[in-house]
mmCIF file of C-alpha atoms in Angstrom:
data_model
loop_
_atom_site.group_PDB
_atom_site.id
_atom_site.type_symbol
_atom_site.label_atom_id
_atom_site.label_comp_id
_atom_site.label_asym_id
_atom_site.label_seq_id
_atom_site.Cartn_x
_atom_site.Cartn_y
_atom_site.Cartn_z
ATOM 1 C CA MET A 1 16.508 14.654 -13.848
ATOM 2 C CA LYS A 2 15.233 13.331 -10.507
ATOM 3 C CA SER A 3 13.680 16.711 -9.763
ATOM 4 C CA PHE A 4 12.033 16.828 -13.195
ATOM 5 C CA LEU A 5 10.620 13.306 -12.826
ATOM 6 C CA ALA A 6 9.236 14.086 -9.377
ATOM 7 C CA VAL A 7 7.533 17.284 -10.598
ATOM 8 C CA SER A 8 6.149 15.415 -13.637
ATOM 9 C CA ARG A 9 4.707 12.624 -11.502
ATOM 10 C CA LEU A 10 3.296 14.832 -8.740
ATOM 11 C CA SER A 11 2.293 17.803 -10.955
ATOM 12 C CA SER A 12 3.648 20.084 -8.264
ATOM 13 C CA PHE A 13 6.985 21.737 -7.500
ATOM 14 C CA SER A 14 6.133 21.960 -3.802
ATOM 15 C CA ALA A 15 5.169 18.285 -3.527
ATOM 16 C CA ALA A 16 8.301 17.271 -5.442
ATOM 17 C CA ALA A 17 10.468 19.393 -3.142
ATOM 18 C CA GLU A 18 8.904 17.813 -0.062
ATOM 19 C CA GLU A 19 9.394 14.311 -1.441
ATOM 20 C CA LEU A 20 13.016 14.962 -2.436
ATOM 21 C CA GLY A 21 13.864 16.739 0.795
ATOM 22 C CA MET A 22 15.016 19.982 -0.827
ATOM 23 C CA SER A 23 13.706 23.507 -1.284
ATOM 24 C CA ARG A 24 11.109 24.398 -3.898
ATOM 25 C CA THR A 25 13.543 26.998 -5.269
ATOM 26 C CA LEU A 26 16.201 24.347 -5.869
ATOM 27 C CA VAL A 27 13.715 22.031 -7.614
ATOM 28 C CA SER A 28 12.598 24.913 -9.860
ATOM 29 C CA ARG A 29 16.208 25.706 -10.707
ATOM 30 C CA HIS A 30 16.901 22.062 -11.537
ATOM 31 C CA VAL A 31 13.987 21.969 -13.986
ATOM 32 C CA ALA A 32 14.914 25.336 -15.504
ATOM 33 C CA ASP A 33 18.526 24.168 -15.996
ATOM 34 C CA LEU A 34 17.260 20.973 -17.615
ATOM 35 C CA GLU A 35 14.995 22.938 -19.992
ATOM 36 C CA ARG A 36 17.926 25.205 -20.871
ATOM 37 C CA HIS A 37 20.090 22.166 -21.546
ATOM 38 C CA ALA A 38 17.393 20.459 -23.646
ATOM 39 C CA GLY A 39 16.597 23.691 -25.488
ATOM 40 C CA ALA A 40 12.852 23.153 -25.043
ATOM 41 C CA ARG A 41 10.064 23.821 -22.567
ATOM 42 C CA LEU A 42 9.309 20.605 -20.704
ATOM 43 C CA LEU A 43 6.516 21.811 -18.421
ATOM 44 C CA HIS A 44 3.528 24.133 -18.724
ATOM 45 C CA ARG A 45 3.306 26.148 -15.499
ATOM 46 C CA THR A 46 0.151 27.947 -14.379
ATOM 47 C CA THR A 47 -1.051 29.151 -10.999
ATOM 48 C CA ARG A 48 -3.301 26.095 -10.820
ATOM 49 C CA ALA A 49 -1.316 23.242 -12.307
ATOM 50 C CA VAL A 50 1.948 21.945 -13.735
ATOM 51 C CA LYS A 51 1.609 19.791 -16.856
ATOM 52 C CA LEU A 52 4.052 18.140 -19.237
ATOM 53 C CA THR A 53 4.481 19.508 -22.735
ATOM 54 C CA PRO A 54 4.595 17.011 -25.637
ATOM 55 C CA VAL A 55 8.396 17.320 -25.602
ATOM 56 C CA GLY A 56 8.273 16.906 -21.821
ATOM 57 C CA TYR A 57 6.581 13.534 -22.141
ATOM 58 C CA ASP A 58 9.363 12.257 -24.396
ATOM 59 C CA TYR A 59 12.074 13.732 -22.197
ATOM 60 C CA MET A 60 10.459 12.227 -19.098
ATOM 61 C CA ALA A 61 10.752 8.759 -20.633
ATOM 62 C CA LEU A 62 14.386 9.448 -21.551
ATOM 63 C CA CYS A 63 15.203 10.622 -18.006
ATOM 64 C CA ALA A 64 13.529 7.558 -16.521
ATOM 65 C CA ARG A 65 15.621 5.252 -18.735
ATOM 66 C CA VAL A 66 18.868 7.093 -17.976
ATOM 67 C CA LEU A 67 18.291 7.110 -14.218
ATOM 68 C CA ALA A 68 17.294 3.433 -14.295
ATOM 69 C CA GLU A 69 20.543 2.572 -16.085
ATOM 70 C CA ILE A 70 22.547 4.603 -13.586
ATOM 71 C CA ALA A 71 20.788 2.873 -10.686
ATOM 72 C CA ALA A 72 21.423 -0.548 -12.241
ATOM 73 C CA GLY A 73 25.103 0.283 -12.736
ATOM 74 C CA GLU A 74 25.439 1.483 -9.165
ATOM 75 C CA GLU A 75 23.743 -1.685 -7.968
ATOM 76 C CA GLU A 76 26.285 -3.814 -9.839
ATOM 77 C CA ILE A 77 29.096 -1.907 -8.181
ATOM 78 C CA ALA A 78 27.430 -2.242 -4.787
ATOM 79 C CA ALA A 79 26.820 -5.953 -5.397
ATOM 80 C CA SER A 80 30.543 -6.457 -6.004
ATOM 81 C CA ARG A 81 31.042 -5.132 -2.460
ATOM 82 C CA ASN A 82 28.086 -7.173 -1.177
ATOM 83 C CA GLN A 83 26.113 -4.006 -0.431
ATOM 84 C CA VAL A 84 22.443 -3.077 -0.848
ATOM 85 C CA ARG A 85 21.825 0.589 -1.577
ATOM 86 C CA GLY A 86 19.370 3.028 -3.151
ATOM 87 C CA VAL A 87 15.780 4.195 -2.663
ATOM 88 C CA ILE A 88 12.749 1.905 -2.340
ATOM 89 C CA ALA A 89 9.325 3.536 -2.776
ATOM 90 C CA ILE A 90 6.464 1.545 -1.243
ATOM 91 C CA LEU A 91 2.673 1.894 -1.259
ATOM 92 C CA CYS A 92 0.956 0.253 1.720
ATOM 93 C CA PRO A 93 -2.597 0.214 3.162
ATOM 94 C CA ILE A 94 -2.812 2.415 6.261
ATOM 95 C CA TRP A 95 -3.880 -0.349 8.648
ATOM 96 C CA LEU A 96 -0.950 -2.572 7.637
ATOM 97 C CA GLY A 97 1.365 -0.094 9.308
ATOM 98 C CA SER A 98 0.179 -1.560 12.614
ATOM 99 C CA PHE A 99 0.309 -5.128 11.316
ATOM 100 C CA GLY A 100 4.096 -5.146 11.487
ATOM 101 C CA PHE A 101 5.109 -3.591 8.193
ATOM 102 C CA SER A 102 6.484 -0.410 9.772
ATOM 103 C CA GLU A 103 8.727 -2.384 12.113
ATOM 104 C CA ALA A 104 9.898 -4.664 9.297
ATOM 105 C CA ALA A 105 10.779 -1.710 7.053
ATOM 106 C CA ALA A 106 12.635 0.084 9.842
ATOM 107 C CA SER A 107 14.640 -3.011 10.746
ATOM 108 C CA PHE A 108 15.610 -3.481 7.082
ATOM 109 C CA CYS A 109 16.984 0.059 6.963
ATOM 110 C CA VAL A 110 18.967 -0.537 10.151
ATOM 111 C CA ALA A 111 20.495 -3.648 8.584
ATOM 112 C CA HIS A 112 21.208 -1.788 5.302
ATOM 113 C CA PRO A 113 22.431 1.756 6.095
ATOM 114 C CA ASP A 114 22.773 2.689 2.408
ATOM 115 C CA VAL A 115 19.063 2.082 1.720
ATOM 116 C CA ARG A 116 16.438 4.826 1.965
ATOM 117 C CA ILE A 117 12.727 4.039 1.933
ATOM 118 C CA ARG A 118 9.749 6.175 0.973
ATOM 119 C CA VAL A 119 6.508 4.705 2.339
ATOM 120 C CA HIS A 120 3.080 6.093 1.516
ATOM 121 C CA PHE A 121 0.086 4.695 3.393
ATOM 122 C CA GLU A 122 -3.026 4.537 1.211
ATOM 123 C CA GLU A 123 -5.504 1.904 0.071
ATOM 124 C CA PRO A 124 -4.183 0.350 -3.183
ATOM 125 C CA SER A 125 -6.141 0.981 -6.373
ATOM 126 C CA SER A 126 -8.142 -1.781 -8.038
ATOM 127 C CA ASN A 127 -5.890 -1.122 -11.039
ATOM 128 C CA PRO A 128 -2.933 -3.492 -10.432
ATOM 129 C CA HIS A 129 -0.538 -1.197 -12.353
ATOM 130 C CA ALA A 130 -1.525 1.995 -10.503
ATOM 131 C CA PHE A 131 1.290 1.859 -7.943
ATOM 132 C CA LEU A 132 3.880 1.718 -10.746
ATOM 133 C CA GLU A 133 2.257 4.647 -12.544
ATOM 134 C CA GLN A 134 2.427 6.578 -9.261
ATOM 135 C CA GLY A 135 6.176 5.977 -9.025
ATOM 136 C CA TYR A 136 6.284 3.185 -6.424
ATOM 137 C CA ASP A 137 8.530 0.124 -6.644
ATOM 138 C CA LEU A 138 6.378 -2.099 -4.422
ATOM 139 C CA CYS A 139 2.778 -2.337 -3.267
ATOM 140 C CA ILE A 140 1.759 -4.262 -0.159
ATOM 141 C CA GLN A 141 -1.496 -5.969 -1.112
ATOM 142 C CA PRO A 142 -4.090 -7.737 1.051
ATOM 143 C CA ASN A 143 -5.769 -8.958 -2.165
ATOM 144 C CA ALA A 144 -4.571 -11.276 -4.904
ATOM 145 C CA LEU A 145 -4.004 -9.590 -8.275
ATOM 146 C CA ARG A 146 -5.672 -11.389 -11.156
ATOM 147 C CA ASP A 147 -5.165 -11.034 -14.911
ATOM 148 C CA SER A 148 -1.998 -9.028 -14.468
ATOM 149 C CA ALA A 149 1.665 -9.336 -15.398
ATOM 150 C CA ILE A 150 2.577 -7.746 -12.057
ATOM 151 C CA LYS A 151 4.876 -9.958 -9.974
ATOM 152 C CA VAL A 152 3.267 -11.026 -6.698
ATOM 153 C CA LYS A 153 4.784 -12.837 -3.705
ATOM 154 C CA LYS A 154 2.957 -14.004 -0.594
ATOM 155 C CA ILE A 155 4.713 -12.695 2.521
ATOM 156 C CA GLY A 156 2.280 -13.453 5.336
ATOM 157 C CA GLU A 157 -1.250 -14.110 6.567
ATOM 158 C CA ILE A 158 -3.799 -11.861 8.277
ATOM 159 C CA ASP A 159 -6.165 -12.856 11.087
ATOM 160 C CA PHE A 160 -9.711 -11.465 10.934
ATOM 161 C CA CYS A 161 -12.609 -11.243 13.381
ATOM 162 C CA LEU A 162 -16.220 -10.054 13.593
ATOM 163 C CA ILE A 163 -17.210 -7.099 15.755
ATOM 164 C CA ALA A 164 -20.324 -5.066 16.574
ATOM 165 C CA SER A 165 -21.400 -2.569 19.195
ATOM 166 C CA HIS A 166 -22.955 -3.729 22.443
ATOM 167 C CA ASP A 167 -26.012 -1.565 21.703
ATOM 168 C CA TYR A 168 -26.499 -3.204 18.294
ATOM 169 C CA ILE A 169 -26.438 -6.694 19.837
ATOM 170 C CA VAL A 170 -28.937 -5.615 22.503
ATOM 171 C CA ARG A 171 -31.266 -4.418 19.716
ATOM 172 C CA ARG A 172 -30.788 -7.254 17.238
ATOM 173 C CA GLY A 173 -29.516 -10.174 19.289
ATOM 174 C CA MET A 174 -26.297 -12.176 19.111
ATOM 175 C CA PRO A 175 -26.048 -14.594 16.153
ATOM 176 C CA ALA A 176 -25.707 -18.181 17.391
ATOM 177 C CA ALA A 177 -23.965 -19.483 14.264
ATOM 178 C CA PRO A 178 -22.364 -18.090 11.089
ATOM 179 C CA GLU A 179 -25.595 -18.582 9.169
ATOM 180 C CA GLY A 180 -27.261 -16.220 11.637
ATOM 181 C CA LEU A 181 -25.267 -13.331 10.157
ATOM 182 C CA LEU A 182 -27.669 -13.336 7.222
ATOM 183 C CA ALA A 183 -30.351 -11.883 9.506
ATOM 184 C CA HIS A 184 -28.117 -8.942 10.481
ATOM 185 C CA ASP A 185 -26.957 -5.681 8.952
ATOM 186 C CA LEU A 186 -23.467 -6.210 7.529
ATOM 187 C CA LEU A 187 -20.619 -3.713 7.213
ATOM 188 C CA VAL A 188 -18.540 -4.833 4.248
ATOM 189 C CA LYS A 189 -15.210 -3.875 2.727
ATOM 190 C CA SER A 190 -15.559 -2.798 -0.902
ATOM 191 C CA GLY A 191 -15.260 -5.688 -3.329
ATOM 192 C CA GLU A 192 -15.973 -8.478 -0.833
ATOM 193 C CA ALA A 193 -18.493 -11.093 -1.931
ATOM 194 C CA ASP A 194 -18.300 -13.651 0.891
ATOM 195 C CA TRP A 195 -17.105 -13.979 4.469
ATOM 196 C CA VAL A 196 -15.212 -17.264 4.700
ATOM 197 C CA PHE A 197 -14.752 -19.207 7.936
ATOM 198 C CA ALA A 198 -11.862 -21.526 8.771
ATOM 199 C CA SER A 199 -14.296 -24.448 8.504
ATOM 200 C CA GLY A 200 -14.824 -23.595 4.833
ATOM 201 C CA LEU A 201 -18.319 -22.208 5.367
ATOM 202 C CA LYS A 202 -19.103 -19.099 3.322
ATOM 203 C CA VAL A 203 -21.607 -16.424 4.279
ATOM 204 C CA SER A 204 -22.744 -14.034 1.562
ATOM 205 C CA ALA A 205 -21.600 -10.468 2.130
ATOM 206 C CA ARG A 206 -23.807 -9.157 -0.669
ATOM 207 C CA ASP A 207 -27.133 -9.177 1.181
ATOM 208 C CA ASN A 208 -28.289 -6.948 4.030
ATOM 209 C CA VAL A 209 -25.311 -4.663 3.496
ATOM 210 C CA ARG A 210 -25.707 -1.471 5.520
ATOM 211 C CA CYS A 211 -22.341 0.087 4.694
ATOM 212 C CA THR A 212 -19.469 -0.509 2.287
ATOM 213 C CA THR A 213 -16.099 1.239 2.324
ATOM 214 C CA ASN A 214 -12.499 0.595 1.306
ATOM 215 C CA SER A 215 -11.276 1.548 4.809
ATOM 216 C CA VAL A 216 -11.158 -1.017 7.617
ATOM 217 C CA PHE A 217 -10.991 1.863 10.115
ATOM 218 C CA ALA A 218 -14.252 3.222 8.708
ATOM 219 C CA LEU A 219 -15.807 -0.239 9.120
ATOM 220 C CA CYS A 220 -14.731 -0.303 12.772
ATOM 221 C CA SER A 221 -16.175 3.168 13.309
ATOM 222 C CA ALA A 222 -19.466 2.114 11.695
ATOM 223 C CA ALA A 223 -19.591 -0.963 13.923
ATOM 224 C CA THR A 224 -18.863 1.147 17.007
ATOM 225 C CA ALA A 225 -21.710 3.493 16.017
ATOM 226 C CA GLY A 226 -24.123 0.533 15.996
ATOM 227 C CA LEU A 227 -24.717 0.198 12.245
ATOM 228 C CA GLY A 228 -24.128 -3.551 12.129
ATOM 229 C CA ILE A 229 -21.530 -6.343 12.165
ATOM 230 C CA ALA A 230 -18.127 -5.828 10.542
ATOM 231 C CA LEU A 231 -15.373 -8.228 9.461
ATOM 232 C CA VAL A 232 -12.008 -6.557 10.083
ATOM 233 C CA PRO A 233 -8.342 -7.473 10.659
ATOM 234 C CA GLN A 234 -7.659 -8.641 14.220
ATOM 235 C CA THR A 235 -4.866 -6.104 14.743
ATOM 236 C CA VAL A 236 -7.217 -3.232 13.893
ATOM 237 C CA ALA A 237 -10.181 -4.649 15.820
ATOM 238 C CA ALA A 238 -8.057 -4.979 18.977
ATOM 239 C CA ARG A 239 -8.025 -1.201 19.375
ATOM 240 C CA PHE A 240 -11.802 -1.021 19.288
ATOM 241 C CA LEU A 241 -12.416 -4.130 21.402
ATOM 242 C CA ASN A 242 -10.637 -2.384 24.264
ATOM 243 C CA ASP A 243 -13.732 -0.174 24.343
ATOM 244 C CA SER A 244 -16.551 -1.758 26.339
ATOM 245 C CA LYS A 245 -18.978 -0.504 23.681
ATOM 246 C CA VAL A 246 -17.647 -3.035 21.138
ATOM 247 C CA VAL A 247 -17.941 -6.827 21.413
ATOM 248 C CA SER A 248 -16.548 -9.802 19.510
ATOM 249 C CA ILE A 249 -19.082 -11.760 17.435
ATOM 250 C CA LEU A 250 -18.866 -15.573 17.158
ATOM 251 C CA PRO A 251 -15.351 -15.683 18.642
ATOM 252 C CA GLU A 252 -15.455 -19.497 18.720
ATOM 253 C CA GLU A 253 -15.963 -19.554 14.919
ATOM 254 C CA LYS A 254 -12.548 -18.737 13.452
ATOM 255 C CA ILE A 255 -12.417 -16.673 10.282
ATOM 256 C CA ALA A 256 -10.234 -18.045 7.491
ATOM 257 C CA LYS A 257 -6.871 -16.296 7.406
ATOM 258 C CA ARG A 258 -6.176 -14.170 4.365
ATOM 259 C CA PRO A 259 -2.839 -13.958 2.553
ATOM 260 C CA LEU A 260 -0.713 -10.824 2.413
ATOM 261 C CA TYR A 261 1.181 -10.074 -0.800
ATOM 262 C CA VAL A 262 3.863 -7.739 -2.065
ATOM 263 C CA ALA A 263 3.517 -6.673 -5.704
ATOM 264 C CA SER A 264 6.397 -5.496 -7.893
ATOM 265 C CA ALA A 265 7.017 -4.510 -11.508
ATOM 266 C CA PRO A 266 6.798 -7.113 -14.276
ATOM 267 C CA GLY A 267 9.628 -7.906 -16.618
ATOM 268 C CA GLY A 268 13.381 -8.342 -16.304
ATOM 269 C CA GLN A 269 15.842 -8.319 -13.480
ATOM 270 C CA MET A 270 14.540 -6.911 -10.206
ATOM 271 C CA PRO A 271 16.822 -4.336 -8.523
ATOM 272 C CA ARG A 272 18.942 -5.959 -5.823
ATOM 273 C CA ARG A 273 17.631 -3.659 -3.083
ATOM 274 C CA THR A 274 14.017 -4.474 -4.003
ATOM 275 C CA ARG A 275 14.649 -8.209 -4.071
ATOM 276 C CA ALA A 276 16.456 -7.988 -0.717
ATOM 277 C CA PHE A 277 13.563 -6.058 0.838
ATOM 278 C CA ILE A 278 10.946 -8.542 -0.387
ATOM 279 C CA ASN A 279 12.991 -11.435 1.030
ATOM 280 C CA TRP A 280 13.321 -9.513 4.297
ATOM 281 C CA LEU A 281 9.534 -9.045 4.534
ATOM 282 C CA ASP A 282 8.956 -12.711 3.761
ATOM 283 C CA ASP A 283 11.349 -13.766 6.520
ATOM 284 C CA TRP A 284 10.019 -11.150 8.960
ATOM 285 C CA PHE A 285 6.372 -12.190 8.717
ATOM 286 C CA ARG A 286 7.189 -15.908 8.597
ATOM 287 C CA LYS A 287 9.007 -15.554 11.928
ATOM 288 C CA GLY A 288 6.196 -13.432 13.333
ATOM 289 C CA GLY A 289 8.215 -10.206 13.459
#
């Protein structure tokens, strides 16, 4: 059933095998055995794609319910022995791996030997439910989720700073105050409307925009190339500021910190391992790692 669900979600036997840590042949045999047991074809297989049949969709839902009940039962047994066990699948923005998330996740696994984690680094979708549809239990989010039943918990704060290339500042001049940014080319993360300073001052990030992207690394690269001024997380900017070609902009004007969230599925009782991991992250970031 686990093999079938992985193939259904990833639309690929090879990808499912890689995720599950087994051979493609074994995954294929698992699905074939399941189809033989069900007495129906569950997947359409072509050289280009693997797709669910109508019966496969129904059987996928059944398998998901059965495996969820098994996991819940195993958790109850583990809880009686004060253990945390099982698999936690997590979606996380790439740059947050250097913010401390990777260390926090590794330390959690050391403390809980019966837990396995599957972490995929990718920018979260604007659809708040996307990570659940992709098969993840948790999504680390640098943005608040609005108009959603998704559970969200704040686990930390992120420091930001402004950077630009030395050549750009030579050409355009150094802004003397936050308001001076309005006379410069701005490099903006997708979806941002304003740059907010710790003083409460807001500078519009909708005018004079030279580049927008959902990647903070791409913003840093654009700044390094001399396209304009970028607002990026301090931990990411530090790598680029080590290069003499990149300079800090308005360092005396602190940028307002931004919250860091972990999102999880809506509804009933959260699995014990998931709840334990969220509490671990909260404690980890509160203590500064």
